[in-house]
mmCIF file of N, CA and C in Angstrom:
data_model
loop_
_atom_site.group_PDB
_atom_site.id
_atom_site.type_symbol
_atom_site.label_atom_id
_atom_site.label_comp_id
_atom_site.label_asym_id
_atom_site.label_seq_id
_atom_site.Cartn_x
_atom_site.Cartn_y
_atom_site.Cartn_z
ATOM 1 N N MET A 1 -15.966 -1.212 20.182
ATOM 2 C CA MET A 1 -15.095 -0.772 19.115
ATOM 3 C C MET A 1 -15.513 0.643 18.684
ATOM 4 N N THR A 2 -14.534 1.474 18.498
ATOM 5 C CA THR A 2 -14.775 2.844 18.069
ATOM 6 C C THR A 2 -15.245 2.877 16.621
ATOM 7 N N GLN A 3 -16.246 3.708 16.357
ATOM 8 C CA GLN A 3 -16.679 3.895 14.974
ATOM 9 C C GLN A 3 -15.566 4.595 14.213
ATOM 10 N N ARG A 4 -15.208 4.065 13.074
ATOM 11 C CA ARG A 4 -14.133 4.634 12.265
ATOM 12 C C ARG A 4 -14.715 5.381 11.072
ATOM 13 N N MET A 5 -13.910 6.245 10.510
ATOM 14 C CA MET A 5 -14.349 7.028 9.352
ATOM 15 C C MET A 5 -14.595 6.140 8.148
ATOM 16 N N LYS A 6 -15.384 6.628 7.253
ATOM 17 C CA LYS A 6 -15.611 5.962 5.978
ATOM 18 C C LYS A 6 -14.579 6.535 5.000
ATOM 19 N N PHE A 7 -13.371 6.024 5.115
ATOM 20 C CA PHE A 7 -12.217 6.586 4.421
ATOM 21 C C PHE A 7 -12.414 6.694 2.915
ATOM 22 N N TRP A 8 -12.818 5.599 2.282
ATOM 23 C CA TRP A 8 -12.869 5.589 0.824
ATOM 24 C C TRP A 8 -13.860 6.623 0.298
ATOM 25 N N GLY A 9 -14.962 6.844 1.004
ATOM 26 C CA GLY A 9 -15.925 7.863 0.593
ATOM 27 C C GLY A 9 -15.414 9.280 0.792
ATOM 28 N N ARG A 10 -14.462 9.445 1.702
ATOM 29 C CA ARG A 10 -13.880 10.760 1.973
ATOM 30 C C ARG A 10 -12.679 11.052 1.072
ATOM 31 N N GLN A 11 -12.215 10.037 0.384
ATOM 32 C CA GLN A 11 -11.030 10.172 -0.470
ATOM 33 C C GLN A 11 -11.292 9.593 -1.866
ATOM 34 N N PRO A 12 -12.252 10.139 -2.591
ATOM 35 C CA PRO A 12 -12.598 9.544 -3.889
ATOM 36 C C PRO A 12 -11.447 9.561 -4.904
ATOM 37 N N ALA A 13 -10.648 10.591 -4.915
ATOM 38 C CA ALA A 13 -9.524 10.644 -5.862
ATOM 39 C C ALA A 13 -8.493 9.565 -5.522
ATOM 40 N N PHE A 14 -8.229 9.377 -4.233
ATOM 41 C CA PHE A 14 -7.295 8.336 -3.799
ATOM 42 C C PHE A 14 -7.858 6.960 -4.132
ATOM 43 N N TYR A 15 -9.144 6.772 -3.896
ATOM 44 C CA TYR A 15 -9.802 5.508 -4.214
ATOM 45 C C TYR A 15 -9.652 5.181 -5.704
ATOM 46 N N GLN A 16 -9.943 6.159 -6.567
ATOM 47 C CA GLN A 16 -9.836 5.924 -8.012
ATOM 48 C C GLN A 16 -8.394 5.639 -8.417
ATOM 49 N N ALA A 17 -7.437 6.354 -7.832
ATOM 50 C CA ALA A 17 -6.025 6.107 -8.129
ATOM 51 C C ALA A 17 -5.604 4.719 -7.655
ATOM 52 N N GLN A 18 -6.075 4.324 -6.485
ATOM 53 C CA GLN A 18 -5.743 3.004 -5.946
ATOM 54 C C GLN A 18 -6.341 1.908 -6.827
ATOM 55 N N ARG A 19 -7.563 2.081 -7.276
ATOM 56 C CA ARG A 19 -8.187 1.110 -8.187
ATOM 57 C C ARG A 19 -7.406 1.005 -9.492
ATOM 58 N N ALA A 20 -7.015 2.158 -10.043
ATOM 59 C CA ALA A 20 -6.263 2.164 -11.302
ATOM 60 C C ALA A 20 -4.907 1.481 -11.126
ATOM 61 N N LEU A 21 -4.242 1.748 -10.002
ATOM 62 C CA LEU A 21 -2.961 1.115 -9.691
ATOM 63 C C LEU A 21 -3.128 -0.403 -9.634
ATOM 64 N N THR A 22 -4.131 -0.847 -8.937
ATOM 65 C CA THR A 22 -4.383 -2.279 -8.780
ATOM 66 C C THR A 22 -4.690 -2.937 -10.113
ATOM 67 N N MET A 23 -5.544 -2.312 -10.900
ATOM 68 C CA MET A 23 -5.916 -2.883 -12.193
ATOM 69 C C MET A 23 -4.712 -2.949 -13.132
ATOM 70 N N ALA A 24 -3.888 -1.919 -13.154
ATOM 71 C CA ALA A 24 -2.698 -1.914 -14.008
ATOM 72 C C ALA A 24 -1.715 -2.992 -13.575
ATOM 73 N N ALA A 25 -1.537 -3.149 -12.287
ATOM 74 C CA ALA A 25 -0.613 -4.160 -11.770
ATOM 75 C C ALA A 25 -1.096 -5.557 -12.133
ATOM 76 N N LYS A 26 -2.371 -5.838 -11.894
ATOM 77 C CA LYS A 26 -2.916 -7.166 -12.177
ATOM 78 C C LYS A 26 -2.914 -7.471 -13.664
ATOM 79 N N LYS A 27 -3.244 -6.493 -14.491
ATOM 80 C CA LYS A 27 -3.303 -6.711 -15.934
ATOM 81 C C LYS A 27 -1.945 -7.160 -16.468
ATOM 82 N N GLY A 28 -0.892 -6.563 -15.993
ATOM 83 C CA GLY A 28 0.440 -6.909 -16.457
ATOM 84 C C GLY A 28 0.941 -8.240 -15.941
ATOM 85 N N LEU A 29 0.320 -8.747 -14.904
ATOM 86 C CA LEU A 29 0.721 -10.044 -14.368
ATOM 87 C C LEU A 29 0.185 -11.181 -15.236
ATOM 88 N N GLY A 30 -0.959 -10.951 -15.847
ATOM 89 C CA GLY A 30 -1.488 -11.920 -16.796
ATOM 90 C C GLY A 30 -2.388 -12.991 -16.217
ATOM 91 N N ASP A 31 -1.980 -13.659 -15.182
ATOM 92 C CA ASP A 31 -2.726 -14.784 -14.612
ATOM 93 C C ASP A 31 -3.620 -14.280 -13.479
ATOM 94 N N PRO A 32 -4.948 -14.183 -13.725
ATOM 95 C CA PRO A 32 -5.822 -13.634 -12.687
ATOM 96 C C PRO A 32 -5.911 -14.496 -11.433
ATOM 97 N N VAL A 33 -5.791 -15.818 -11.567
ATOM 98 C CA VAL A 33 -5.832 -16.682 -10.381
ATOM 99 C C VAL A 33 -4.589 -16.458 -9.538
ATOM 100 N N LEU A 34 -3.435 -16.377 -10.169
ATOM 101 C CA LEU A 34 -2.203 -16.101 -9.428
ATOM 102 C C LEU A 34 -2.313 -14.765 -8.696
ATOM 103 N N ALA A 35 -2.808 -13.751 -9.381
ATOM 104 C CA ALA A 35 -2.972 -12.435 -8.749
ATOM 105 C C ALA A 35 -3.882 -12.533 -7.528
ATOM 106 N N GLU A 36 -4.976 -13.275 -7.640
ATOM 107 C CA GLU A 36 -5.903 -13.420 -6.509
ATOM 108 C C GLU A 36 -5.284 -14.213 -5.363
ATOM 109 N N LEU A 37 -4.503 -15.240 -5.672
ATOM 110 C CA LEU A 37 -3.816 -15.974 -4.604
ATOM 111 C C LEU A 37 -2.853 -15.056 -3.855
ATOM 112 N N VAL A 38 -2.135 -14.236 -4.601
ATOM 113 C CA VAL A 38 -1.180 -13.302 -4.001
ATOM 114 C C VAL A 38 -1.893 -12.293 -3.104
ATOM 115 N N VAL A 39 -2.972 -11.687 -3.602
ATOM 116 C CA VAL A 39 -3.648 -10.672 -2.788
ATOM 117 C C VAL A 39 -4.350 -11.299 -1.586
ATOM 118 N N LEU A 40 -4.849 -12.521 -1.744
ATOM 119 C CA LEU A 40 -5.449 -13.190 -0.592
ATOM 120 C C LEU A 40 -4.387 -13.479 0.455
ATOM 121 N N ARG A 41 -3.223 -13.979 0.029
ATOM 122 C CA ARG A 41 -2.178 -14.304 1.011
ATOM 123 C C ARG A 41 -1.704 -13.058 1.741
ATOM 124 N N ALA A 42 -1.484 -11.956 1.032
ATOM 125 C CA ALA A 42 -1.080 -10.713 1.703
ATOM 126 C C ALA A 42 -2.168 -10.259 2.672
ATOM 127 N N SER A 43 -3.411 -10.367 2.263
ATOM 128 C CA SER A 43 -4.529 -9.949 3.126
ATOM 129 C C SER A 43 -4.623 -10.813 4.378
ATOM 130 N N GLN A 44 -4.319 -12.109 4.237
ATOM 131 C CA GLN A 44 -4.290 -12.980 5.414
ATOM 132 C C GLN A 44 -3.191 -12.529 6.375
ATOM 133 N N LEU A 45 -2.023 -12.250 5.846
ATOM 134 C CA LEU A 45 -0.906 -11.807 6.691
ATOM 135 C C LEU A 45 -1.226 -10.498 7.398
ATOM 136 N N ASN A 46 -1.942 -9.613 6.702
ATOM 137 C CA ASN A 46 -2.291 -8.305 7.259
ATOM 138 C C ASN A 46 -3.584 -8.323 8.063
ATOM 139 N N ARG A 47 -4.238 -9.478 8.102
ATOM 140 C CA ARG A 47 -5.469 -9.664 8.864
ATOM 141 C C ARG A 47 -6.578 -8.700 8.438
ATOM 142 N N CYS A 48 -6.717 -8.545 7.124
ATOM 143 C CA CYS A 48 -7.738 -7.655 6.570
ATOM 144 C C CYS A 48 -8.982 -8.476 6.214
ATOM 145 N N ALA A 49 -9.948 -8.472 7.114
ATOM 146 C CA ALA A 49 -11.161 -9.282 6.930
ATOM 147 C C ALA A 49 -11.911 -8.887 5.663
ATOM 148 N N PHE A 50 -11.998 -7.609 5.387
ATOM 149 C CA PHE A 50 -12.703 -7.140 4.198
ATOM 150 C C PHE A 50 -12.071 -7.746 2.940
ATOM 151 N N CYS A 51 -10.752 -7.648 2.820
ATOM 152 C CA CYS A 51 -10.059 -8.142 1.628
ATOM 153 C C CYS A 51 -10.040 -9.671 1.567
ATOM 154 N N ILE A 52 -9.892 -10.323 2.699
ATOM 155 C CA ILE A 52 -9.929 -11.792 2.713
ATOM 156 C C ILE A 52 -11.275 -12.262 2.179
ATOM 157 N N ASP A 53 -12.350 -11.694 2.677
ATOM 158 C CA ASP A 53 -13.693 -12.053 2.239
ATOM 159 C C ASP A 53 -13.844 -11.846 0.732
ATOM 160 N N MET A 54 -13.423 -10.696 0.235
ATOM 161 C CA MET A 54 -13.556 -10.377 -1.185
ATOM 162 C C MET A 54 -12.750 -11.335 -2.058
ATOM 163 N N HIS A 55 -11.509 -11.595 -1.692
ATOM 164 C CA HIS A 55 -10.647 -12.387 -2.560
ATOM 165 C C HIS A 55 -10.937 -13.884 -2.480
ATOM 166 N N VAL A 56 -11.457 -14.361 -1.362
ATOM 167 C CA VAL A 56 -11.943 -15.748 -1.308
ATOM 168 C C VAL A 56 -13.112 -15.895 -2.279
ATOM 169 N N LYS A 57 -14.023 -14.944 -2.264
ATOM 170 C CA LYS A 57 -15.167 -14.983 -3.187
ATOM 171 C C LYS A 57 -14.682 -14.944 -4.636
ATOM 172 N N ASN A 58 -13.699 -14.076 -4.929
ATOM 173 C CA ASN A 58 -13.176 -13.981 -6.293
ATOM 174 C C ASN A 58 -12.566 -15.306 -6.745
ATOM 175 N N LEU A 59 -11.825 -15.954 -5.865
ATOM 176 C CA LEU A 59 -11.209 -17.235 -6.210
ATOM 177 C C LEU A 59 -12.261 -18.314 -6.423
ATOM 178 N N ARG A 60 -13.287 -18.327 -5.593
ATOM 179 C CA ARG A 60 -14.369 -19.303 -5.778
ATOM 180 C C ARG A 60 -15.059 -19.091 -7.131
ATOM 181 N N GLU A 61 -15.332 -17.816 -7.445
ATOM 182 C CA GLU A 61 -15.976 -17.488 -8.721
ATOM 183 C C GLU A 61 -15.101 -17.886 -9.905
ATOM 184 N N ALA A 62 -13.784 -17.873 -9.714
ATOM 185 C CA ALA A 62 -12.850 -18.259 -10.780
ATOM 186 C C ALA A 62 -12.705 -19.777 -10.882
ATOM 187 N N GLY A 63 -13.391 -20.511 -9.998
ATOM 188 C CA GLY A 63 -13.359 -21.967 -10.049
ATOM 189 C C GLY A 63 -12.197 -22.610 -9.317
ATOM 190 N N VAL A 64 -11.517 -21.867 -8.473
ATOM 191 C CA VAL A 64 -10.408 -22.418 -7.696
ATOM 192 C C VAL A 64 -10.982 -23.333 -6.611
ATOM 193 N N SER A 65 -10.354 -24.472 -6.423
ATOM 194 C CA SER A 65 -10.878 -25.457 -5.472
ATOM 195 C C SER A 65 -10.850 -24.931 -4.038
ATOM 196 N N ARG A 66 -11.780 -25.441 -3.281
ATOM 197 C CA ARG A 66 -11.846 -25.077 -1.861
ATOM 198 C C ARG A 66 -10.542 -25.452 -1.150
ATOM 199 N N GLN A 67 -9.973 -26.578 -1.515
ATOM 200 C CA GLN A 67 -8.738 -27.031 -0.882
ATOM 201 C C GLN A 67 -7.602 -26.029 -1.114
ATOM 202 N N ARG A 68 -7.457 -25.530 -2.341
ATOM 203 C CA ARG A 68 -6.402 -24.553 -2.630
ATOM 204 C C ARG A 68 -6.618 -23.256 -1.857
ATOM 205 N N ILE A 69 -7.870 -22.853 -1.717
ATOM 206 C CA ILE A 69 -8.167 -21.632 -0.961
ATOM 207 C C ILE A 69 -7.917 -21.865 0.528
ATOM 208 N N ASP A 70 -8.431 -22.969 1.053
ATOM 209 C CA ASP A 70 -8.308 -23.250 2.486
ATOM 210 C C ASP A 70 -6.868 -23.458 2.939
ATOM 211 N N LEU A 71 -6.046 -24.049 2.081
ATOM 212 C CA LEU A 71 -4.666 -24.357 2.476
ATOM 213 C C LEU A 71 -3.669 -23.252 2.154
ATOM 214 N N LEU A 72 -4.140 -22.143 1.638
ATOM 215 C CA LEU A 72 -3.224 -21.057 1.283
ATOM 216 C C LEU A 72 -2.327 -20.610 2.444
ATOM 217 N N PRO A 73 -2.832 -20.512 3.682
ATOM 218 C CA PRO A 73 -1.933 -20.126 4.779
ATOM 219 C C PRO A 73 -0.793 -21.132 5.017
ATOM 220 N N ALA A 74 -0.969 -22.356 4.548
ATOM 221 C CA ALA A 74 0.050 -23.406 4.714
ATOM 222 C C ALA A 74 0.591 -23.855 3.352
ATOM 223 N N TRP A 75 0.676 -22.943 2.406
ATOM 224 C CA TRP A 75 1.083 -23.280 1.041
ATOM 225 C C TRP A 75 2.423 -24.007 0.980
ATOM 226 N N GLU A 76 3.335 -23.686 1.879
ATOM 227 C CA GLU A 76 4.661 -24.320 1.854
ATOM 228 C C GLU A 76 4.578 -25.817 2.168
ATOM 229 N N GLU A 77 3.577 -26.208 2.938
ATOM 230 C CA GLU A 77 3.427 -27.607 3.324
ATOM 231 C C GLU A 77 2.408 -28.334 2.465
ATOM 232 N N ALA A 78 1.849 -27.663 1.475
ATOM 233 C CA ALA A 78 0.755 -28.231 0.686
ATOM 234 C C ALA A 78 1.217 -29.014 -0.538
ATOM 235 N N GLY A 79 2.494 -29.270 -0.637
ATOM 236 C CA GLY A 79 3.010 -30.084 -1.735
ATOM 237 C C GLY A 79 2.726 -29.490 -3.093
ATOM 238 N N ASP A 80 2.244 -30.342 -3.995
ATOM 239 C CA ASP A 80 2.010 -29.941 -5.377
ATOM 240 C C ASP A 80 0.676 -29.234 -5.588
ATOM 241 N N LEU A 81 -0.009 -28.883 -4.530
ATOM 242 C CA LEU A 81 -1.284 -28.184 -4.655
ATOM 243 C C LEU A 81 -1.096 -26.826 -5.335
ATOM 244 N N TYR A 82 0.087 -26.247 -5.166
ATOM 245 C CA TYR A 82 0.446 -24.977 -5.803
ATOM 246 C C TYR A 82 1.639 -25.240 -6.712
ATOM 247 N N SER A 83 1.628 -24.640 -7.878
ATOM 248 C CA SER A 83 2.729 -24.822 -8.825
ATOM 249 C C SER A 83 4.000 -24.153 -8.286
ATOM 250 N N ALA A 84 5.129 -24.487 -8.879
ATOM 251 C CA ALA A 84 6.397 -23.863 -8.484
ATOM 252 C C ALA A 84 6.330 -22.352 -8.691
ATOM 253 N N ARG A 85 5.697 -21.917 -9.760
ATOM 254 C CA ARG A 85 5.529 -20.475 -10.036
ATOM 255 C C ARG A 85 4.678 -19.817 -8.951
ATOM 256 N N GLU A 86 3.579 -20.467 -8.564
ATOM 257 C CA GLU A 86 2.724 -19.926 -7.503
ATOM 258 C C GLU A 86 3.478 -19.879 -6.178
ATOM 259 N N ARG A 87 4.227 -20.923 -5.868
ATOM 260 C CA ARG A 87 4.990 -20.943 -4.610
ATOM 261 C C ARG A 87 6.037 -19.837 -4.586
ATOM 262 N N ALA A 88 6.684 -19.590 -5.715
ATOM 263 C CA ALA A 88 7.662 -18.494 -5.782
ATOM 264 C C ALA A 88 6.967 -17.149 -5.560
ATOM 265 N N ALA A 89 5.800 -16.980 -6.161
ATOM 266 C CA ALA A 89 5.043 -15.733 -5.991
ATOM 267 C C ALA A 89 4.571 -15.569 -4.551
ATOM 268 N N LEU A 90 4.135 -16.657 -3.933
ATOM 269 C CA LEU A 90 3.667 -16.584 -2.545
ATOM 270 C C LEU A 90 4.811 -16.290 -1.587
ATOM 271 N N ALA A 91 5.964 -16.883 -1.817
ATOM 272 C CA ALA A 91 7.133 -16.578 -0.977
ATOM 273 C C ALA A 91 7.511 -15.108 -1.122
ATOM 274 N N PHE A 92 7.489 -14.601 -2.352
ATOM 275 C CA PHE A 92 7.804 -13.186 -2.604
ATOM 276 C C PHE A 92 6.766 -12.292 -1.923
ATOM 277 N N THR A 93 5.496 -12.683 -2.005
ATOM 278 C CA THR A 93 4.421 -11.932 -1.353
ATOM 279 C C THR A 93 4.669 -11.818 0.145
ATOM 280 N N GLU A 94 4.998 -12.924 0.772
ATOM 281 C CA GLU A 94 5.240 -12.907 2.217
ATOM 282 C C GLU A 94 6.455 -12.050 2.559
ATOM 283 N N ALA A 95 7.521 -12.153 1.770
ATOM 284 C CA ALA A 95 8.730 -11.378 2.053
ATOM 285 C C ALA A 95 8.472 -9.886 1.920
ATOM 286 N N VAL A 96 7.736 -9.477 0.890
ATOM 287 C CA VAL A 96 7.461 -8.055 0.672
ATOM 288 C C VAL A 96 6.448 -7.534 1.684
ATOM 289 N N THR A 97 5.467 -8.335 2.033
ATOM 290 C CA THR A 97 4.414 -7.905 2.955
ATOM 291 C C THR A 97 4.931 -7.772 4.382
ATOM 292 N N VAL A 98 5.712 -8.718 4.825
ATOM 293 C CA VAL A 98 6.131 -8.745 6.225
ATOM 294 C C VAL A 98 7.468 -8.038 6.452
ATOM 295 N N LEU A 99 8.400 -8.150 5.534
ATOM 296 C CA LEU A 99 9.721 -7.521 5.637
ATOM 297 C C LEU A 99 10.378 -7.770 6.996
ATOM 298 N N THR A 100 10.309 -9.014 7.466
ATOM 299 C CA THR A 100 10.843 -9.337 8.788
ATOM 300 C C THR A 100 12.343 -9.112 8.897
ATOM 301 N N GLU A 101 13.053 -9.217 7.804
ATOM 302 C CA GLU A 101 14.500 -9.002 7.835
ATOM 303 C C GLU A 101 14.850 -7.566 7.470
ATOM 304 N N GLY A 102 13.831 -6.708 7.338
ATOM 305 C CA GLY A 102 14.058 -5.331 6.947
ATOM 306 C C GLY A 102 14.185 -5.174 5.445
ATOM 307 N N HIS A 103 14.119 -6.277 4.734
ATOM 308 C CA HIS A 103 14.187 -6.279 3.276
ATOM 309 C C HIS A 103 13.686 -7.642 2.781
ATOM 310 N N ALA A 104 13.453 -7.719 1.481
ATOM 311 C CA ALA A 104 13.102 -9.016 0.895
ATOM 312 C C ALA A 104 14.407 -9.774 0.671
ATOM 313 N N PRO A 105 14.550 -10.959 1.245
ATOM 314 C CA PRO A 105 15.803 -11.715 1.104
ATOM 315 C C PRO A 105 16.151 -12.007 -0.360
ATOM 316 N N ASP A 106 17.435 -11.985 -0.663
ATOM 317 C CA ASP A 106 17.914 -12.242 -2.025
ATOM 318 C C ASP A 106 17.418 -13.584 -2.549
ATOM 319 N N GLU A 107 17.417 -14.614 -1.689
ATOM 320 C CA GLU A 107 17.000 -15.943 -2.129
ATOM 321 C C GLU A 107 15.546 -15.933 -2.606
ATOM 322 N N VAL A 108 14.703 -15.199 -1.913
ATOM 323 C CA VAL A 108 13.282 -15.139 -2.273
ATOM 324 C C VAL A 108 13.124 -14.368 -3.585
ATOM 325 N N TYR A 109 13.848 -13.274 -3.713
ATOM 326 C CA TYR A 109 13.810 -12.489 -4.945
ATOM 327 C C TYR A 109 14.292 -13.332 -6.125
ATOM 328 N N GLU A 110 15.393 -14.018 -5.951
ATOM 329 C CA GLU A 110 15.956 -14.845 -7.020
ATOM 330 C C GLU A 110 15.022 -15.993 -7.396
ATOM 331 N N ARG A 111 14.364 -16.565 -6.415
ATOM 332 C CA ARG A 111 13.393 -17.633 -6.685
ATOM 333 C C ARG A 111 12.256 -17.096 -7.545
ATOM 334 N N ALA A 112 11.757 -15.916 -7.201
ATOM 335 C CA ALA A 112 10.689 -15.313 -8.001
ATOM 336 C C ALA A 112 11.200 -14.963 -9.402
ATOM 337 N N ALA A 113 12.404 -14.422 -9.479
ATOM 338 C CA ALA A 113 12.984 -14.041 -10.778
ATOM 339 C C ALA A 113 13.205 -15.250 -11.684
ATOM 340 N N ALA A 114 13.327 -16.426 -11.104
ATOM 341 C CA ALA A 114 13.490 -17.638 -11.906
ATOM 342 C C ALA A 114 12.182 -18.059 -12.584
ATOM 343 N N HIS A 115 11.053 -17.565 -12.062
ATOM 344 C CA HIS A 115 9.738 -17.948 -12.592
ATOM 345 C C HIS A 115 9.026 -16.829 -13.334
ATOM 346 N N PHE A 116 9.517 -15.611 -13.197
ATOM 347 C CA PHE A 116 8.876 -14.449 -13.811
ATOM 348 C C PHE A 116 9.939 -13.635 -14.544
ATOM 349 N N ASP A 117 9.617 -13.181 -15.749
ATOM 350 C CA ASP A 117 10.571 -12.294 -16.414
ATOM 351 C C ASP A 117 10.520 -10.930 -15.707
ATOM 352 N N GLU A 118 11.396 -10.018 -16.087
ATOM 353 C CA GLU A 118 11.489 -8.743 -15.362
ATOM 354 C C GLU A 118 10.184 -7.966 -15.373
ATOM 355 N N ARG A 119 9.490 -7.957 -16.509
ATOM 356 C CA ARG A 119 8.217 -7.239 -16.583
ATOM 357 C C ARG A 119 7.185 -7.870 -15.663
ATOM 358 N N GLU A 120 7.085 -9.189 -15.699
ATOM 359 C CA GLU A 120 6.131 -9.897 -14.840
ATOM 360 C C GLU A 120 6.478 -9.699 -13.360
ATOM 361 N N LEU A 121 7.760 -9.749 -13.048
ATOM 362 C CA LEU A 121 8.182 -9.569 -11.656
ATOM 363 C C LEU A 121 7.843 -8.166 -11.165
ATOM 364 N N ALA A 122 8.003 -7.176 -12.037
ATOM 365 C CA ALA A 122 7.625 -5.806 -11.679
ATOM 366 C C ALA A 122 6.128 -5.718 -11.411
ATOM 367 N N HIS A 123 5.330 -6.409 -12.225
ATOM 368 C CA HIS A 123 3.873 -6.404 -12.007
ATOM 369 C C HIS A 123 3.511 -7.163 -10.738
ATOM 370 N N LEU A 124 4.202 -8.266 -10.472
ATOM 371 C CA LEU A 124 3.958 -9.002 -9.238
ATOM 372 C C LEU A 124 4.236 -8.109 -8.030
ATOM 373 N N LEU A 125 5.351 -7.422 -8.048
ATOM 374 C CA LEU A 125 5.669 -6.497 -6.950
ATOM 375 C C LEU A 125 4.613 -5.409 -6.833
ATOM 376 N N ALA A 126 4.154 -4.891 -7.966
ATOM 377 C CA ALA A 126 3.119 -3.849 -7.940
ATOM 378 C C ALA A 126 1.816 -4.376 -7.355
ATOM 379 N N VAL A 127 1.440 -5.619 -7.670
ATOM 380 C CA VAL A 127 0.232 -6.227 -7.094
ATOM 381 C C VAL A 127 0.379 -6.319 -5.576
ATOM 382 N N ILE A 128 1.543 -6.742 -5.116
ATOM 383 C CA ILE A 128 1.786 -6.888 -3.675
ATOM 384 C C ILE A 128 1.735 -5.526 -2.987
ATOM 385 N N VAL A 129 2.355 -4.530 -3.574
ATOM 386 C CA VAL A 129 2.330 -3.177 -3.002
ATOM 387 C C VAL A 129 0.902 -2.651 -2.967
ATOM 388 N N ALA A 130 0.159 -2.856 -4.055
ATOM 389 C CA ALA A 130 -1.219 -2.355 -4.111
ATOM 390 C C ALA A 130 -2.096 -2.991 -3.043
ATOM 391 N N ILE A 131 -2.024 -4.319 -2.873
ATOM 392 C CA ILE A 131 -2.888 -4.956 -1.870
ATOM 393 C C ILE A 131 -2.481 -4.537 -0.470
ATOM 394 N N ASN A 132 -1.203 -4.320 -0.248
ATOM 395 C CA ASN A 132 -0.790 -3.842 1.066
ATOM 396 C C ASN A 132 -1.354 -2.449 1.350
ATOM 397 N N ASN A 133 -1.466 -1.599 0.325
ATOM 398 C CA ASN A 133 -2.124 -0.296 0.509
ATOM 399 C C ASN A 133 -3.580 -0.489 0.910
ATOM 400 N N TRP A 134 -4.295 -1.324 0.140
ATOM 401 C CA TRP A 134 -5.709 -1.593 0.464
ATOM 402 C C TRP A 134 -5.840 -2.126 1.897
ATOM 403 N N ASN A 135 -5.003 -3.106 2.231
ATOM 404 C CA ASN A 135 -5.072 -3.722 3.557
ATOM 405 C C ASN A 135 -4.857 -2.708 4.663
ATOM 406 N N ARG A 136 -3.857 -1.868 4.527
ATOM 407 C CA ARG A 136 -3.536 -0.927 5.597
ATOM 408 C C ARG A 136 -4.673 0.044 5.861
ATOM 409 N N VAL A 137 -5.301 0.519 4.791
ATOM 410 C CA VAL A 137 -6.445 1.417 4.987
ATOM 411 C C VAL A 137 -7.608 0.645 5.596
ATOM 412 N N ASN A 138 -7.968 -0.496 5.017
ATOM 413 C CA ASN A 138 -9.146 -1.228 5.487
ATOM 414 C C ASN A 138 -8.996 -1.741 6.919
ATOM 415 N N VAL A 139 -7.792 -2.161 7.293
ATOM 416 C CA VAL A 139 -7.570 -2.602 8.671
ATOM 417 C C VAL A 139 -7.648 -1.407 9.625
ATOM 418 N N THR A 140 -7.067 -0.284 9.223
ATOM 419 C CA THR A 140 -7.070 0.904 10.090
ATOM 420 C C THR A 140 -8.476 1.413 10.359
ATOM 421 N N VAL A 141 -9.316 1.436 9.319
ATOM 422 C CA VAL A 141 -10.680 1.942 9.506
ATOM 423 C C VAL A 141 -11.670 0.837 9.852
ATOM 424 N N ARG A 142 -11.145 -0.389 9.988
ATOM 425 C CA ARG A 142 -11.961 -1.557 10.329
ATOM 426 C C ARG A 142 -13.132 -1.729 9.366
ATOM 427 N N GLN A 143 -12.808 -1.733 8.079
ATOM 428 C CA GLN A 143 -13.810 -1.933 7.039
ATOM 429 C C GLN A 143 -14.418 -3.321 7.214
ATOM 430 N N PRO A 144 -15.716 -3.423 7.465
ATOM 431 C CA PRO A 144 -16.325 -4.734 7.715
ATOM 432 C C PRO A 144 -16.313 -5.628 6.479
ATOM 433 N N ALA A 145 -16.098 -6.904 6.687
ATOM 434 C CA ALA A 145 -16.171 -7.877 5.601
ATOM 435 C C ALA A 145 -17.553 -7.807 4.962
ATOM 436 N N GLY A 146 -17.573 -7.846 3.646
ATOM 437 C CA GLY A 146 -18.840 -7.831 2.922
ATOM 438 C C GLY A 146 -19.483 -6.473 2.755
ATOM 439 N N SER A 147 -18.876 -5.428 3.299
ATOM 440 C CA SER A 147 -19.448 -4.097 3.199
ATOM 441 C C SER A 147 -19.047 -3.441 1.875
ATOM 442 N N GLU A 148 -19.673 -2.337 1.580
ATOM 443 C CA GLU A 148 -19.334 -1.523 0.400
ATOM 444 C C GLU A 148 -18.242 -0.546 0.784
ATOM 445 N N LEU A 149 -17.322 -0.324 -0.152
ATOM 446 C CA LEU A 149 -16.269 0.673 0.120
ATOM 447 C C LEU A 149 -16.808 2.068 -0.023
#
């Protein structure tokens, strides 16, 4: 594997802006566990080992059960393990992260809008956009899991 640049150390202003963006997005969402589930799911989809490692640890520290963490990739089949609000957020996360149809489907947006008011939905979208930024950089530079940024 080719040695990659230490991006975050070379871009301190971008790093600080990205941190501020992430913190503002999460703060407005209100529920820190929901925010962590969303960022973990996006990181799984983007195959970002660094972020997966970090957010699994964050969820464990928050007291989230191992079963909820382990079954996140199969949340749709996990029954009542995730609330209707969490399932709506996870569906929205997948639609925004993957954009397989070239856009987020109306049904997924409407499902999320049924569980989040406009302000919360805007923060949810901001959390998803922010983690996708983190993922894209960390995957590109192959940031090792457990390493310092």
